[in-house]
PDB file of C-alpha atoms and ligand atoms in Angstrom:
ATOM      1  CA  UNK A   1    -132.639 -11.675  95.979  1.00 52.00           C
ATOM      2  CA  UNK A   2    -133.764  -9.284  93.335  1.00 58.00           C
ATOM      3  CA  UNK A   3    -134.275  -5.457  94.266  1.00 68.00           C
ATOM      4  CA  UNK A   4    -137.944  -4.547  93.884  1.00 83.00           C
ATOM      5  CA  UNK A   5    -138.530  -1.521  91.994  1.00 96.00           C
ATOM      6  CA  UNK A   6    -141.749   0.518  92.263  1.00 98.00           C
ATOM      7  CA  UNK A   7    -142.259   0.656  88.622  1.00 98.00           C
ATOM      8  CA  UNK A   8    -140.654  -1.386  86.440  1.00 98.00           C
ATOM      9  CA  UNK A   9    -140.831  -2.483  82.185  1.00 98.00           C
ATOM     10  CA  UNK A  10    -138.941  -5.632  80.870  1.00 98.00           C
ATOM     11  CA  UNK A  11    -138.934  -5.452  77.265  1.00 98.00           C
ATOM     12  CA  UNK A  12    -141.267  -2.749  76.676  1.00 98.00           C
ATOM     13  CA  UNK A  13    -141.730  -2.438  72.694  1.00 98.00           C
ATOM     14  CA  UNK A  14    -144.199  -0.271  70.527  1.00 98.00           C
ATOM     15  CA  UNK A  15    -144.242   0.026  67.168  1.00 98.00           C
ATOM     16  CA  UNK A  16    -146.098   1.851  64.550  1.00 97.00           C
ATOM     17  CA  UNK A  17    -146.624   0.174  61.654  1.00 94.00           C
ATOM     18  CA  UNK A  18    -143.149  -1.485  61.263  1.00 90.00           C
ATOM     19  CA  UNK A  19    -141.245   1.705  62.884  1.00 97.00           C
ATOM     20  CA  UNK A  20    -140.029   0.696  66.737  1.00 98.00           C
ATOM     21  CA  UNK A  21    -140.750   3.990  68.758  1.00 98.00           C
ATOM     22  CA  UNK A  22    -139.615   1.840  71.807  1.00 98.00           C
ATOM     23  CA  UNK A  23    -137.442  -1.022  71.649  1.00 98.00           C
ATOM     24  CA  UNK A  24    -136.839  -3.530  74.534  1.00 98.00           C
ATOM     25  CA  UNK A  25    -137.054  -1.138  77.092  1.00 98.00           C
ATOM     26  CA  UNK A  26    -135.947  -2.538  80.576  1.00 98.00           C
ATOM     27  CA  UNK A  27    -136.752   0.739  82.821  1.00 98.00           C
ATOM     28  CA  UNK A  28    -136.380   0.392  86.587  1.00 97.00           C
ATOM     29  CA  UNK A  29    -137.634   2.757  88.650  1.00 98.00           C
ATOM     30  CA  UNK A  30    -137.089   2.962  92.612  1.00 98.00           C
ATOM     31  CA  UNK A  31    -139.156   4.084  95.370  1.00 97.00           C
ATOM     32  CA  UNK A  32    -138.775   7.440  96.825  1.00 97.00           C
ATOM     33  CA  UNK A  33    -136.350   8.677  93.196  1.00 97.00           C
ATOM     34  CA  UNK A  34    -136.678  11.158  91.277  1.00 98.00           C
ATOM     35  CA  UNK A  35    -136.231   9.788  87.583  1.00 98.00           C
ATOM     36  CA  UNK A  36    -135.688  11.319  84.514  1.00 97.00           C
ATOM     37  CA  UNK A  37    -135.934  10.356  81.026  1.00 97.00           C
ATOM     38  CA  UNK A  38    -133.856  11.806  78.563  1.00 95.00           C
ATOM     39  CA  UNK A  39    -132.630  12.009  75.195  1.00 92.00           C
ATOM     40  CA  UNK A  40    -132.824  13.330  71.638  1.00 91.00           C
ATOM     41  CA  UNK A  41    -136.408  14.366  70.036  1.00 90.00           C
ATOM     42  CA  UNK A  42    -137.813  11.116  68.516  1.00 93.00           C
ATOM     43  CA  UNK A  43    -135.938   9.161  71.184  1.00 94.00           C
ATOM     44  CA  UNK A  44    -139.294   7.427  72.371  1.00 96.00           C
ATOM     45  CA  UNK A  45    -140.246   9.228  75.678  1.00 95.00           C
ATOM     46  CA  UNK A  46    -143.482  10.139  75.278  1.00 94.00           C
ATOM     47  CA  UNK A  47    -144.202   6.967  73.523  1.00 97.00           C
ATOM     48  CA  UNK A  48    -142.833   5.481  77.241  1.00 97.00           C
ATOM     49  CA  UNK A  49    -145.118   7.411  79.015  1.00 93.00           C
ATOM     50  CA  UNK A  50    -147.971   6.574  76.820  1.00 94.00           C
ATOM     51  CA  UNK A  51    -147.288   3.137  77.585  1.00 97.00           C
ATOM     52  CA  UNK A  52    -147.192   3.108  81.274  1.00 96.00           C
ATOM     53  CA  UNK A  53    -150.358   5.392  81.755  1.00 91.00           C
ATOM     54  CA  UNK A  54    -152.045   2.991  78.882  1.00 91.00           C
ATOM     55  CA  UNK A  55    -152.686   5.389  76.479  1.00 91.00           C
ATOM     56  CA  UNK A  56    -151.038   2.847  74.367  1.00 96.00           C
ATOM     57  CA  UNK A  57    -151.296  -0.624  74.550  1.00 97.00           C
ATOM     58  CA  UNK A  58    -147.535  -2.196  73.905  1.00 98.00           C
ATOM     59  CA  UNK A  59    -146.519  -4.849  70.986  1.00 98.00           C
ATOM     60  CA  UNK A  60    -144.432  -6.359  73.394  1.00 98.00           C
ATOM     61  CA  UNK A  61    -143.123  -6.204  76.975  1.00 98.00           C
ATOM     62  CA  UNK A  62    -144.200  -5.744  80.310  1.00 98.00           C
ATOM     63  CA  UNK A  63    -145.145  -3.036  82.698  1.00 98.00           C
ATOM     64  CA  UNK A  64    -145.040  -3.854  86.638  1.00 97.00           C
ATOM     65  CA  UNK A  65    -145.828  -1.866  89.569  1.00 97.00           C
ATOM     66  CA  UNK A  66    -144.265  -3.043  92.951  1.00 95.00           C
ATOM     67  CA  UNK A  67    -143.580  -6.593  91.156  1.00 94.00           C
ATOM     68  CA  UNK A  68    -146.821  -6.686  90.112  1.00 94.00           C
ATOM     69  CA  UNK A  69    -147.922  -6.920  86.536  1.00 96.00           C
ATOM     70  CA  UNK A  70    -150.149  -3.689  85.163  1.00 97.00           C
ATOM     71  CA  UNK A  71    -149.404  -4.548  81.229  1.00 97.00           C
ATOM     72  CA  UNK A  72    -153.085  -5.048  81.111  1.00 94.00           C
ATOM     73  CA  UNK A  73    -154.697  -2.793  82.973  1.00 95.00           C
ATOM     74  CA  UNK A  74    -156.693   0.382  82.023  1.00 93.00           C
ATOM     75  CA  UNK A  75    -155.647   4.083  82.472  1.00 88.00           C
ATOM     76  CA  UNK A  76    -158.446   4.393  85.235  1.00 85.00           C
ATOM     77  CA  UNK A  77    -157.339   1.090  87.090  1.00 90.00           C
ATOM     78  CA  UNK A  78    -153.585   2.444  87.257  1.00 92.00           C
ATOM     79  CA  UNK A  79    -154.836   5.852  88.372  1.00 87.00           C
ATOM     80  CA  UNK A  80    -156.383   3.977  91.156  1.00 87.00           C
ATOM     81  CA  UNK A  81    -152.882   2.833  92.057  1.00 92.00           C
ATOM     82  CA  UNK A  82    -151.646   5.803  92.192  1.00 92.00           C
ATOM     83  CA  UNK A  83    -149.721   6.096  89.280  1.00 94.00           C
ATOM     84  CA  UNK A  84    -150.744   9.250  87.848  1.00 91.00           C
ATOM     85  CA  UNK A  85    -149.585  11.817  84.914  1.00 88.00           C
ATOM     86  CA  UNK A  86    -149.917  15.561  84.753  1.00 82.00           C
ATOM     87  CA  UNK A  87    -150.121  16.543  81.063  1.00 61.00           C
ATOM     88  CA  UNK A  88    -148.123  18.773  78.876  1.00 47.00           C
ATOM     89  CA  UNK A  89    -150.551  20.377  77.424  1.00 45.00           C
ATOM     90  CA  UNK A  90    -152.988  22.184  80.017  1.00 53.00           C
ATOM     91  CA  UNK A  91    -155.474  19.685  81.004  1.00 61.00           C
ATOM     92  CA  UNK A  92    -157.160  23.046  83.370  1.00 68.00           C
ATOM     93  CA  UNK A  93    -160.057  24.491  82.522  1.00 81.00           C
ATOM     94  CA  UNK A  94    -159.933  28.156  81.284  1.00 83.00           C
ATOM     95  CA  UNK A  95    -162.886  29.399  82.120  1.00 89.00           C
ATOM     96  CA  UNK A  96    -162.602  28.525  85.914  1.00 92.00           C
ATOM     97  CA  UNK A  97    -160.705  29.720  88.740  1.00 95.00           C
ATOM     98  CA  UNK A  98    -157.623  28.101  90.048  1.00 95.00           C
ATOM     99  CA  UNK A  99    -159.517  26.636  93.456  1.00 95.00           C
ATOM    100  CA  UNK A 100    -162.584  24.945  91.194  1.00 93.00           C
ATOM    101  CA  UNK A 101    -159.890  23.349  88.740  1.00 92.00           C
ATOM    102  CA  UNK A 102    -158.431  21.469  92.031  1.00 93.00           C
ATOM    103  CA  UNK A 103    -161.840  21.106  93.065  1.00 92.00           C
ATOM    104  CA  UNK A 104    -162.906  19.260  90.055  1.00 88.00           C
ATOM    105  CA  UNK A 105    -160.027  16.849  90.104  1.00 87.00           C
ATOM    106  CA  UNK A 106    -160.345  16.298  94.006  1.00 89.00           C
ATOM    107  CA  UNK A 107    -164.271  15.262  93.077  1.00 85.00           C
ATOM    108  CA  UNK A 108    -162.964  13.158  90.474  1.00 79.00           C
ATOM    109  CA  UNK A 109    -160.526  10.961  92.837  1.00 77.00           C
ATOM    110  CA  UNK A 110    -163.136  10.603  95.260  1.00 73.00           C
ATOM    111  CA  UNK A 111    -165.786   9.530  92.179  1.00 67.00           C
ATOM    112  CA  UNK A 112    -163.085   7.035  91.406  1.00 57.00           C
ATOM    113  CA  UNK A 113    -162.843   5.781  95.045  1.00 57.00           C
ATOM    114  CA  UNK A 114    -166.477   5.836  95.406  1.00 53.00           C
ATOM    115  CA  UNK A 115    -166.543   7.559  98.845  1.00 56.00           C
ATOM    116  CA  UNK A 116    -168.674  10.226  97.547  1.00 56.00           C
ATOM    117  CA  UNK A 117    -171.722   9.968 100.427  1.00 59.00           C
ATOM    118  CA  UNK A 118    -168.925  10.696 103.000  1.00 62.00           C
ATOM    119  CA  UNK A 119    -169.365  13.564 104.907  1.00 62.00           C
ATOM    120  CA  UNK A 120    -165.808  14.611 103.981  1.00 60.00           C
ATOM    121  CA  UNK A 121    -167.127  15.178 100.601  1.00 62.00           C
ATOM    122  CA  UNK A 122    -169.618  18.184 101.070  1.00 76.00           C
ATOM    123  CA  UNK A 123    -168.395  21.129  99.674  1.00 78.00           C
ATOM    124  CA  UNK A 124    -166.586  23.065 102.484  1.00 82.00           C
ATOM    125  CA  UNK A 125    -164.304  20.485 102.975  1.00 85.00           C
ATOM    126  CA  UNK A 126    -163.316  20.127  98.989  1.00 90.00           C
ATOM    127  CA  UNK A 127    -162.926  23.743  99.523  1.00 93.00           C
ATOM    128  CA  UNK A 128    -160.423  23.715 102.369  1.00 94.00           C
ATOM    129  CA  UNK A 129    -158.835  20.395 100.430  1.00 94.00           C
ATOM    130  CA  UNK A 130    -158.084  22.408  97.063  1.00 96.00           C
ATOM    131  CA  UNK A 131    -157.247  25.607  99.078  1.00 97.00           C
ATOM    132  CA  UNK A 132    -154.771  23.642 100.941  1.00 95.00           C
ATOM    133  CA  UNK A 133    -153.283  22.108  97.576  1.00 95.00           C
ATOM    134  CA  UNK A 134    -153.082  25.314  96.011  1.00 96.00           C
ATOM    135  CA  UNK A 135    -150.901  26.419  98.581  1.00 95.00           C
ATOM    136  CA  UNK A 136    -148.755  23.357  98.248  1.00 92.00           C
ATOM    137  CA  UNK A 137    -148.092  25.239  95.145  1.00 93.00           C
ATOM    138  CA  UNK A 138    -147.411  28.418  95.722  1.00 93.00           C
ATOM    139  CA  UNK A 139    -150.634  29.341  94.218  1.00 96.00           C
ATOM    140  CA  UNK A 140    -152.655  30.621  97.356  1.00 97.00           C
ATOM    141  CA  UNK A 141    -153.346  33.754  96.210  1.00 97.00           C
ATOM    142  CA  UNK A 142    -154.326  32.761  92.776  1.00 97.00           C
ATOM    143  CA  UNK A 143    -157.285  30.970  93.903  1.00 97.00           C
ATOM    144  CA  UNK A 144    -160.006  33.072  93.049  1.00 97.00           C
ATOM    145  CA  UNK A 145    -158.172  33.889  89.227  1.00 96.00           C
ATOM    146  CA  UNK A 146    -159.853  32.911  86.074  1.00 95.00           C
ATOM    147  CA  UNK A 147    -157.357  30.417  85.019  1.00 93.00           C
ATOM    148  CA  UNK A 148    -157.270  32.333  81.278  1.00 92.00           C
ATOM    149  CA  UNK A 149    -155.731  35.205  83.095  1.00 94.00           C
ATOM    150  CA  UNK A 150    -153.007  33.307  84.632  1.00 94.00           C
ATOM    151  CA  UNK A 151    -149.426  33.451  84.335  1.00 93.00           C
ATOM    152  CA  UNK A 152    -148.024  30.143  81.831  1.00 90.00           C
ATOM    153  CA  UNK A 153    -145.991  29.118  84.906  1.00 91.00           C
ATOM    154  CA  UNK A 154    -148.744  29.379  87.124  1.00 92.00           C
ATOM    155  CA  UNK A 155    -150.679  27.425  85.389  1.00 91.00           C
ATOM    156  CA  UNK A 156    -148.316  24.563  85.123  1.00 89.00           C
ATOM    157  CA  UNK A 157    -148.056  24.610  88.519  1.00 91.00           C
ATOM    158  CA  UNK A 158    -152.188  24.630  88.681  1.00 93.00           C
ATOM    159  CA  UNK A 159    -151.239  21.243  86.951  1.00 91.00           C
ATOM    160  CA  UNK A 160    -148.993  19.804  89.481  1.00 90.00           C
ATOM    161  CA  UNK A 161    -152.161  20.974  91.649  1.00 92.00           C
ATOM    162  CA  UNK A 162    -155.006  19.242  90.035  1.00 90.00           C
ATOM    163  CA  UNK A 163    -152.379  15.947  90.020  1.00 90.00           C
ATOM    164  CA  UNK A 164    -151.660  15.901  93.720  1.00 91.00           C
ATOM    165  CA  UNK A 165    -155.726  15.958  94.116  1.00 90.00           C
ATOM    166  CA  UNK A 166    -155.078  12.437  92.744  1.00 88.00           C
ATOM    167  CA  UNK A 167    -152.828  11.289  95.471  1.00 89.00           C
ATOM    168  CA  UNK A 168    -150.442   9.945  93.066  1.00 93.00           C
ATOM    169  CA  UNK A 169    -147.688   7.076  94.541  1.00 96.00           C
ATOM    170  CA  UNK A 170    -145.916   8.021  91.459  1.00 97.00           C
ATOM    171  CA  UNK A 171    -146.082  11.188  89.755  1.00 95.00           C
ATOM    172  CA  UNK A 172    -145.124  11.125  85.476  1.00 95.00           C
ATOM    173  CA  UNK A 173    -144.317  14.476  84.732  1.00 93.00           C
ATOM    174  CA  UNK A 174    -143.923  15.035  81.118  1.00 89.00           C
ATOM    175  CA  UNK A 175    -141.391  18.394  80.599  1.00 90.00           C
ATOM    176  CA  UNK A 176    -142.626  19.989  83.611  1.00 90.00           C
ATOM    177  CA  UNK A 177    -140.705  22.835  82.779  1.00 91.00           C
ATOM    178  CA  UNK A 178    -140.797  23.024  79.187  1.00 89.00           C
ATOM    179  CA  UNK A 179    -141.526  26.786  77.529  1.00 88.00           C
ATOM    180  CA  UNK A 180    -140.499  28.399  81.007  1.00 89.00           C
ATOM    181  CA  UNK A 181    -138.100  31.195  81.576  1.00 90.00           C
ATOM    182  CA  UNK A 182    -135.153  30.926  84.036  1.00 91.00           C
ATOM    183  CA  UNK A 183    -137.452  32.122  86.987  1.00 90.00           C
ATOM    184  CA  UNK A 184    -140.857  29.779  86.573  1.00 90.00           C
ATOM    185  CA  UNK A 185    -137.920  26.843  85.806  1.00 93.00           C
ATOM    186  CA  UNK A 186    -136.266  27.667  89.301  1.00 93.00           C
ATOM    187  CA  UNK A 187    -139.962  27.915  91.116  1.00 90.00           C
ATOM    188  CA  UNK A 188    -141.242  24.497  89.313  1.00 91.00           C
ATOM    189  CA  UNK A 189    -137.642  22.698  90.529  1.00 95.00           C
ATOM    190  CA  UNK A 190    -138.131  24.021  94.095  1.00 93.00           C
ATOM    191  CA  UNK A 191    -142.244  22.439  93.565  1.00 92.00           C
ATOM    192  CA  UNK A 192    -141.111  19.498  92.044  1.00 95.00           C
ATOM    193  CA  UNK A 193    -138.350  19.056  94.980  1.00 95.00           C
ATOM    194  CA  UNK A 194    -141.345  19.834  98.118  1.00 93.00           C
ATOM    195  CA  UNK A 195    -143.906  17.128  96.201  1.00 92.00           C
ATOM    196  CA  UNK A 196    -141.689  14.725  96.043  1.00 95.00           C
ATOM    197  CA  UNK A 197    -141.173  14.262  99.542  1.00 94.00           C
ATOM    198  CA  UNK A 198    -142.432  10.757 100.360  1.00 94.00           C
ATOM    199  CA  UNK A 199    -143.484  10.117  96.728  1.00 96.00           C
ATOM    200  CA  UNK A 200    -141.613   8.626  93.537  1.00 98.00           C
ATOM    201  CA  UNK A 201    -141.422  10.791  90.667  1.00 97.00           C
ATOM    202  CA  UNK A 202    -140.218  10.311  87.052  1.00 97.00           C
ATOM    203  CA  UNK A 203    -140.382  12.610  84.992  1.00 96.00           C
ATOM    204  CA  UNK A 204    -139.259  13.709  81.109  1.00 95.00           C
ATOM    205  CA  UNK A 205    -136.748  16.849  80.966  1.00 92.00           C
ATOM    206  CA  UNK A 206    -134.915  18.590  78.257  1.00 85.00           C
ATOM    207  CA  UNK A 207    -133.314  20.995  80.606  1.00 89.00           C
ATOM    208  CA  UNK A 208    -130.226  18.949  82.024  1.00 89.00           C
ATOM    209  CA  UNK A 209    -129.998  22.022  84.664  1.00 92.00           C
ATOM    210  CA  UNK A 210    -133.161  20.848  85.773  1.00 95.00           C
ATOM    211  CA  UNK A 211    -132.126  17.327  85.413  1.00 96.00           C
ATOM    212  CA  UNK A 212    -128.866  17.630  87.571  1.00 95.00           C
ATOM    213  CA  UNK A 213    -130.512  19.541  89.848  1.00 96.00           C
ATOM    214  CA  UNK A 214    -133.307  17.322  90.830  1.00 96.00           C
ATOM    215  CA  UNK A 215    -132.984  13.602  89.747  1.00 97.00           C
ATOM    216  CA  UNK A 216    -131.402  10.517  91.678  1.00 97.00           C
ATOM    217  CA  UNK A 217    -131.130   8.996  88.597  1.00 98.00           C
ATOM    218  CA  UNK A 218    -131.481   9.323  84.487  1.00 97.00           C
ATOM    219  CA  UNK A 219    -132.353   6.940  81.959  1.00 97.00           C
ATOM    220  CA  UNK A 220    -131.344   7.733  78.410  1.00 95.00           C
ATOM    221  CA  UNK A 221    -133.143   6.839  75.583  1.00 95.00           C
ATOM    222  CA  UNK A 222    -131.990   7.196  71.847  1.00 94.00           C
ATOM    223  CA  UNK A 223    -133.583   5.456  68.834  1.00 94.00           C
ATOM    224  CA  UNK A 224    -136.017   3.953  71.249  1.00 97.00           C
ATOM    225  CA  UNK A 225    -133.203   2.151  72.862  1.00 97.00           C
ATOM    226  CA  UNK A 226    -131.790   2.577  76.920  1.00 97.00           C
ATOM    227  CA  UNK A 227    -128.381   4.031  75.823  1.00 95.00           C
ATOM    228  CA  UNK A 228    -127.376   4.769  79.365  1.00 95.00           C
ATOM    229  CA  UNK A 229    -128.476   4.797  83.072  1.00 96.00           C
ATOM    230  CA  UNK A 230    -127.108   6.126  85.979  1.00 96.00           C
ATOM    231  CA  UNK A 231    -126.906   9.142  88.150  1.00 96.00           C
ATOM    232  CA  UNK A 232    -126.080  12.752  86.664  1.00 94.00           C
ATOM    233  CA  UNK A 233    -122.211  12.310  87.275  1.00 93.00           C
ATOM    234  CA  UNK A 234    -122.132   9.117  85.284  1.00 94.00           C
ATOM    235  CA  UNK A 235    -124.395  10.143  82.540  1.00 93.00           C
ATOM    236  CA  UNK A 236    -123.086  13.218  82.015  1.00 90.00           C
ATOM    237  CA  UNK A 237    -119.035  11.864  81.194  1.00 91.00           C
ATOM    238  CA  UNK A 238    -120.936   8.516  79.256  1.00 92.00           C
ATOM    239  CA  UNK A 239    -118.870   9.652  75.337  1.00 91.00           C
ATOM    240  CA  UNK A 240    -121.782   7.350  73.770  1.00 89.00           C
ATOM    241  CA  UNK A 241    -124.624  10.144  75.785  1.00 89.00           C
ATOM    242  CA  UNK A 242    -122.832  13.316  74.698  1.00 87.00           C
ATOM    243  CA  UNK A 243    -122.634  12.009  71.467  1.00 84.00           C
ATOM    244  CA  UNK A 244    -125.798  11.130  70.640  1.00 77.00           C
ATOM    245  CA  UNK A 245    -127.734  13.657  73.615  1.00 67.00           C
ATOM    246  CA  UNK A 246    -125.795  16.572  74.326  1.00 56.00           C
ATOM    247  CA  UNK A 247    -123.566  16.824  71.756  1.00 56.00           C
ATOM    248  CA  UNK A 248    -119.682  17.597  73.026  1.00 49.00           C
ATOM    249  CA  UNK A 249    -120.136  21.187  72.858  1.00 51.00           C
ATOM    250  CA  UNK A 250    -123.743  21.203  74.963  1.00 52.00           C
ATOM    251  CA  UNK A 251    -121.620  18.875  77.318  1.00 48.00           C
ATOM    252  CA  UNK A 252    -118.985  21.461  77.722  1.00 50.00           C
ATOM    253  CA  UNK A 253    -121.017  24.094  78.074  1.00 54.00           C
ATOM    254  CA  UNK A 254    -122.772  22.482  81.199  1.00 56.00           C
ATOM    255  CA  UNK A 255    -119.489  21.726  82.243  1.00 54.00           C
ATOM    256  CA  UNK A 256    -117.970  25.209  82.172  1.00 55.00           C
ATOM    257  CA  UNK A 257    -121.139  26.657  83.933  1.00 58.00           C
ATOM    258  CA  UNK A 258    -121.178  24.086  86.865  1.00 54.00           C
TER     259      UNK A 258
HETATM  260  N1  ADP B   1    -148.982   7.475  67.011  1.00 58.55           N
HETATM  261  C1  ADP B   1    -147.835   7.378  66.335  1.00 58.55           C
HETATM  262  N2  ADP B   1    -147.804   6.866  65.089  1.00 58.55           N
HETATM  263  C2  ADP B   1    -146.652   6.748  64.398  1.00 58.55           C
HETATM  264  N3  ADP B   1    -145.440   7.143  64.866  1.00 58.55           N
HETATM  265  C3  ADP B   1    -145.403   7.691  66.100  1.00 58.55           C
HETATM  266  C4  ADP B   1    -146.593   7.834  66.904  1.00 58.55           C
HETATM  267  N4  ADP B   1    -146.226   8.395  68.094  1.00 58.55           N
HETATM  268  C5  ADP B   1    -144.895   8.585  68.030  1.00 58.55           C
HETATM  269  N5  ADP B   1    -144.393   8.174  66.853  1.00 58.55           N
HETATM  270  C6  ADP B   1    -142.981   8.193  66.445  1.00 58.55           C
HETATM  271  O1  ADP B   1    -142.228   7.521  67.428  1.00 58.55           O
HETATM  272  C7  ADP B   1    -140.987   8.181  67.661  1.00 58.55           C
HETATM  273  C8  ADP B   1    -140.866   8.561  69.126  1.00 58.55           C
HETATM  274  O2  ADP B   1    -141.765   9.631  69.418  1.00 58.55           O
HETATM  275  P1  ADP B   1    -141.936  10.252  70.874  1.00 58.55           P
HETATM  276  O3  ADP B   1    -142.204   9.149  71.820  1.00 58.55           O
HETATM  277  O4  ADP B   1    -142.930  11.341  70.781  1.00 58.55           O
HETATM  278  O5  ADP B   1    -140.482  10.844  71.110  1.00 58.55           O
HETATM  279  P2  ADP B   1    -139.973  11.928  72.206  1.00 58.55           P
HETATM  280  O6  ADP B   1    -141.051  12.163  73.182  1.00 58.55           O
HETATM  281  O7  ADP B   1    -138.753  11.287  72.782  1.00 58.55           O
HETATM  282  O8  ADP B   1    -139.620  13.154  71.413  1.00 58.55           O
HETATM  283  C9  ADP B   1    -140.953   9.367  66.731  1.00 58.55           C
HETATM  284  O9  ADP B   1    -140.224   9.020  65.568  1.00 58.55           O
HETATM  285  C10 ADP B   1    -142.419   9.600  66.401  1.00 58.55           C
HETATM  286  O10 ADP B   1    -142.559  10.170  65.127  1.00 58.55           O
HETATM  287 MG1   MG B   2    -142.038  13.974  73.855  1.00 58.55          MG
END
């Protein structure tokens, strides 16, 4: 019998005119992991993640979800799965607080599940919903702040926020922690670690810190191409992955200050 993964691509392809961002990309993805995708700039990644929200449609390949093909569905129709992504670039508005951001994107979910007449809908209970959320966060006290005036860590974690309103089976988190110092890094790793509790998450990191700190397992992508999978351990001593990812003297590094 063959394993079945929560998320799963067989031959996942894109290219743009001629050029293969992703080539044959057989990405396996279990239920209850932490994932991460890795590798160089250019590797393909994003491209990935395009595909499996359906930003993009693929040339080739498939995308399932619990065994099931999605390769044709639509971004909403996946959302409604619960397969949802929280943006890199700040998908919050600025010129509302931190509680009507979550508010919005609560309203939205329950537009998209069309339970809207339900009395768990009026206003006070959204309220207590997003407050609730917020807190999730760590960002309780923030909830009456113009998002403008908040910290950038804060509001990447606003954005973690405004996902979980979606009630996302999986979470895609793309560089969750990228442009953070050391101390918004170690908060987002403890959020990413307390959301993830009875979810799946995968997620693309630069920081292998983060990475070895957080994820059950790591895909590597280079050229486009799976170069390696396995857990942090294995990845880590792959020659072929230091090579082409870390580079032997990045992979030292980490190793001296483990
Ligand atoms: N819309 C596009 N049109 C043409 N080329 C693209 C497009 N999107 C991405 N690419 C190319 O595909 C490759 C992979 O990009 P990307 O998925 O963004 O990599 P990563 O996220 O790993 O840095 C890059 O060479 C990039 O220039
Ligand atoms: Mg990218």
């Amino acid at each position: 019998m063959t394993q079945e993964f929560i998320l799963e691509t067989r031959g996942l392809t894109k290219e743009f005119r001629g050029f293969t961002a992703v080539d044959d990309v057989n990405l396996q993805v279990q239920e209850g992991h932490i994932h991460a995708l890795i590798g160089p700039n250019g590797a393909g990644k994003t491209t990935v993640f395009n595909l499996l929200t359906k930003f993009l449609p693929p040339t080739r390949g498939e995308i399932r979800y619990r065994g099931k093909p999605i390769t044709r569905m639509k971004a909403n129709e996946i959302a409604r799965l619960g397969l949802v992504r929280s943006f890199q670039i700040s998908a919050v508005f600025g010129h509302m607080t931190a509680l009507e951001n979550v508010r919005v994107a609560l309203q939205r979910k329950l537009g998209t599940s069309f339970h809207f007449w339900k009395p768990e809908s009026s206003l006070d209970h959204l309220n207590a919903r997003a407050l609730e959320l917020l807190d999730q966060v760590g960002l309780a006290e923030y909830a009456d702040v113009l998002t403008v005036e908040m910290p950038y860590g804060r509001k990447r974690a606003l954005e973690v926020a405004t996902t979980l309103a979606l009630e996302p089976t999986v979470m895609l988190l793309d560089e969750p922690t990228q442009g953070m110092g050391a101390e918004d890094v170690d908060r987002i790793v403890e959020l990413i670690r307390r959301v993830s509790k009875g979810r799946t998450v995968l997620m693309v990191e630069h920081n292998l810190s983060v990475v070895s700190r957080l994820c059950d397992r790591i895909t590597v992508l280079a050229r486009g191409s799976v170069l390696a999978e396995g857990d942090y351990q294995a990845v880590s001593k792959n020659p072929q992955v230091r090579e082409a990812y870390m580079g032997s003297d990045a992979a030292a590094e980490e190793e001296a200050s483990a």
